[in-house]
Structure formats: structure tokens, C-alpha cells
Amino acid sequence: MQDQLKSDAVIIQALRNKGYKATPQRISVCKIALSSKEHPSVQKICKEVKKTHPTVSLATVYTTLRLLKESSLIQELNFPQGQTRFDPNLEPHINLVCIHCGRIMDVNDSEAKELINKVTKKAKFTPKAQRIDIYGVCQHCSKIDNAKS
Amino acid sequence: MQDQLKSDAVIIQALRNKGYKATPQRISVCKIALSSKEHPSVQKICKEVKKTHPTVSLATVYTTLRLLKESSLIQELNFPQGQTRFDPNLEPHINLVCIHCGRIMDVNDSEAKELINKVTKKAKFTPKAQRIDIYGVCQHCSKIDNAKS
DNA sequence: GTGTTTGCAAAGCATTTGCACAAGT
DNA sequence: ACTTGTGCAAATGCTTTGCAAACAC
């Protein structure tokens, strides 16, 4: 699940710097939320944490995710039907959201950044964050669809 | 609230074409959802409809909005804390979302369209819809902030 | 007249909160 | 030791659903 694992030490330090206690559950949630490229849901994160901390509760996962959000380390992506996913990539980038398999792929594109700069400057709007989603069918799913027909 | 009011006749025709009955409540919800530039919430739409149809229920508003969504006439924009807003603009455009006053301003920009074309082609992704949000402080709210300090 | 829609109230979910106990510093 | 965090269960708030009466066609 995590390609780019943050080490425990780094996370413990970051939590303490912000005045939070570094509990095992918290460290685990942070590691997954900050390292995953899968844009996991709360349920998915909780399931993952349970592998090493079987007693963890959803409440703790929610609380920790809120800390990360308030510390501007992750972004919350809300979708219809109460689907919420989390993204540690806060740079301007594009989310390709597959409406078949639910996968979200990141595309880093410098033009996205330029577009945001241009538009906000023109509208005298002070940007703090952004979200660019494209909804559609990913390469993998359209292959499956084609094979079926 | 509505600058670009769709006429009743057009909406009635559209509903019937899709096999739906044109009830007064439905017509009213459609008019507001399709014409408003304010990206209204469900509550706001319901309140607006109540002005002419005081007995309308939230359930009816929800149902009608679902029809419009499934007919690809509006888009649902989900935000944290169960905030849902609706947007009749389905063309690629940019939403400037003010985190102070909650206003959402549309910016039509051909570069947004081009960016989407480029990225989806490259990733062999079939686009169906999109959403580009920039979160920050609008011109009006930053003036207020400056005046305070 | 027939099938759909309405409006109410109840049910369903995701998320938050209160609180006693446990754990980190 | 003191304070904060955990985990449970209950509460909250948005959205959906079931159903009888009302309505569109």
C-alpha cells in the first residue's frame, strides 16, 4: 500500500512538534494517510491500522485525520454518497477519478499550477488550496468494457 | 437569485420528454437548480421553492435533484461536513470557492478545457465530467480582512 | 382511471461527541 | 502525577426510503 513510507521517527517528531502525543495508533494512521498513493477512505485506513493495532476505533482514525487536515498535511476529497477520500498531495495536480473502479490517479502537470496562478491573479482571489478532478473511465476499465462488447 | 430564468414551458417539455410528470414542485426545483448561479445547497433550494409551494418537502427536493443529476443536467459538488452544492454549469470551468463567505464563483477559461483534453489523452482516460476548485479568500472577503487589521 | 409523485415520518449512514479508562510525557 | 488520547456507545445531521393520500396525464 505504501511506496514511500515515512519512518516512525519522522512522524513521531512531527507530532510532538505540534504538541500532540505520539501514540502507536496515531503513528500508524499518519503513516498510512501520508504515504499512501491510493487516496484511501476512512474505512480503508482503519482496516489497515487494525492489522497492527486491532483495537483501534473509527473515532481515533477520524480524530487523527482531522489533526492532519488542520495541520495542512492532507486534503479531504468529498464525493457523493458520503464517500470521503484523503490525499497527501497538496501541490496543484490532477485527480483522474475512475467512475468504474473508483481508483484515483494523480497527474502532476505544471500547466495546472500556471492555470491556477493566472486565474486567481485575474480574479484577485487569494488561493490556499485546490482540487482538480476529472471523472471518467480509466484505461484499465475501458479495456474490460471493450472486451465485453 | 435567477438571472437566466428558464421558462416553465421549456422545463415542462424537458421533464415530459424524459418520461417524468411535470408537477409544480418539480418545475420549481428545476427552475432554481438550472438557473441559479449561486451553486445553491439543498436547504437553499428548498427554502426558495417554499416561497411558491409552502408544503414542499425536502424529500421531493432531493428526488428532483437526483433526476437532474441522472439526466446530466446538474453536477453535485460535495464539500466537508456534508455540505453539498449544485452546479448547472457542466462545461469545464473553474470554481473559486471562498472559505470565508462560502460563495462559489465560476470562471470560464478555455485553458481548463485544453488542460483536460491534454491530460486525458496522454493517460488514455475517457473523460465524462470534471471539477476544478480553487479554495481561498475572495476579493470581497480579503478587503474586509484588511480593513479589520 | 392508472400509475406516478408528494409529504410525512422513520430508517440509514458517515461523522462527531461524551465519558470512563488507559497511556504518553 | 498530569494531561491527553483511546474506544465504546450514544448523538448528530444529511440523505434515502416506505407508505397512504393526492395529483398528473
PDB file of C-alpha atoms in Angstrom, chain B residues 6-16 27 31:
ATOM      1  CA  LYS B   6     -35.622  29.038 -17.796  1.00  0.00           C
ATOM      2  CA  SER B   7     -39.256  29.313 -18.779  1.00  0.00           C
ATOM      3  CA  ASP B   8     -41.793  26.905 -17.339  1.00  0.00           C
ATOM      4  CA  ALA B   9     -42.677  25.660 -20.818  1.00  0.00           C
ATOM      5  CA  VAL B  10     -39.122  24.570 -21.580  1.00  0.00           C
ATOM      6  CA  ILE B  11     -38.802  22.733 -18.278  1.00  0.00           C
ATOM      7  CA  ILE B  12     -42.187  21.046 -18.584  1.00  0.00           C
ATOM      8  CA  GLN B  13     -41.259  19.835 -22.038  1.00  0.00           C
ATOM      9  CA  ALA B  14     -37.891  18.548 -20.873  1.00  0.00           C
ATOM     10  CA  LEU B  15     -39.442  16.655 -17.965  1.00  0.00           C
ATOM     11  CA  ARG B  16     -42.087  15.048 -20.168  1.00  0.00           C
ATOM     12  CA  ILE B  27     -40.859  22.596 -12.096  1.00  0.00           C
ATOM     13  CA  LYS B  31     -36.032  26.250 -12.440  1.00  0.00           C
TER      14      LYS B  31
END
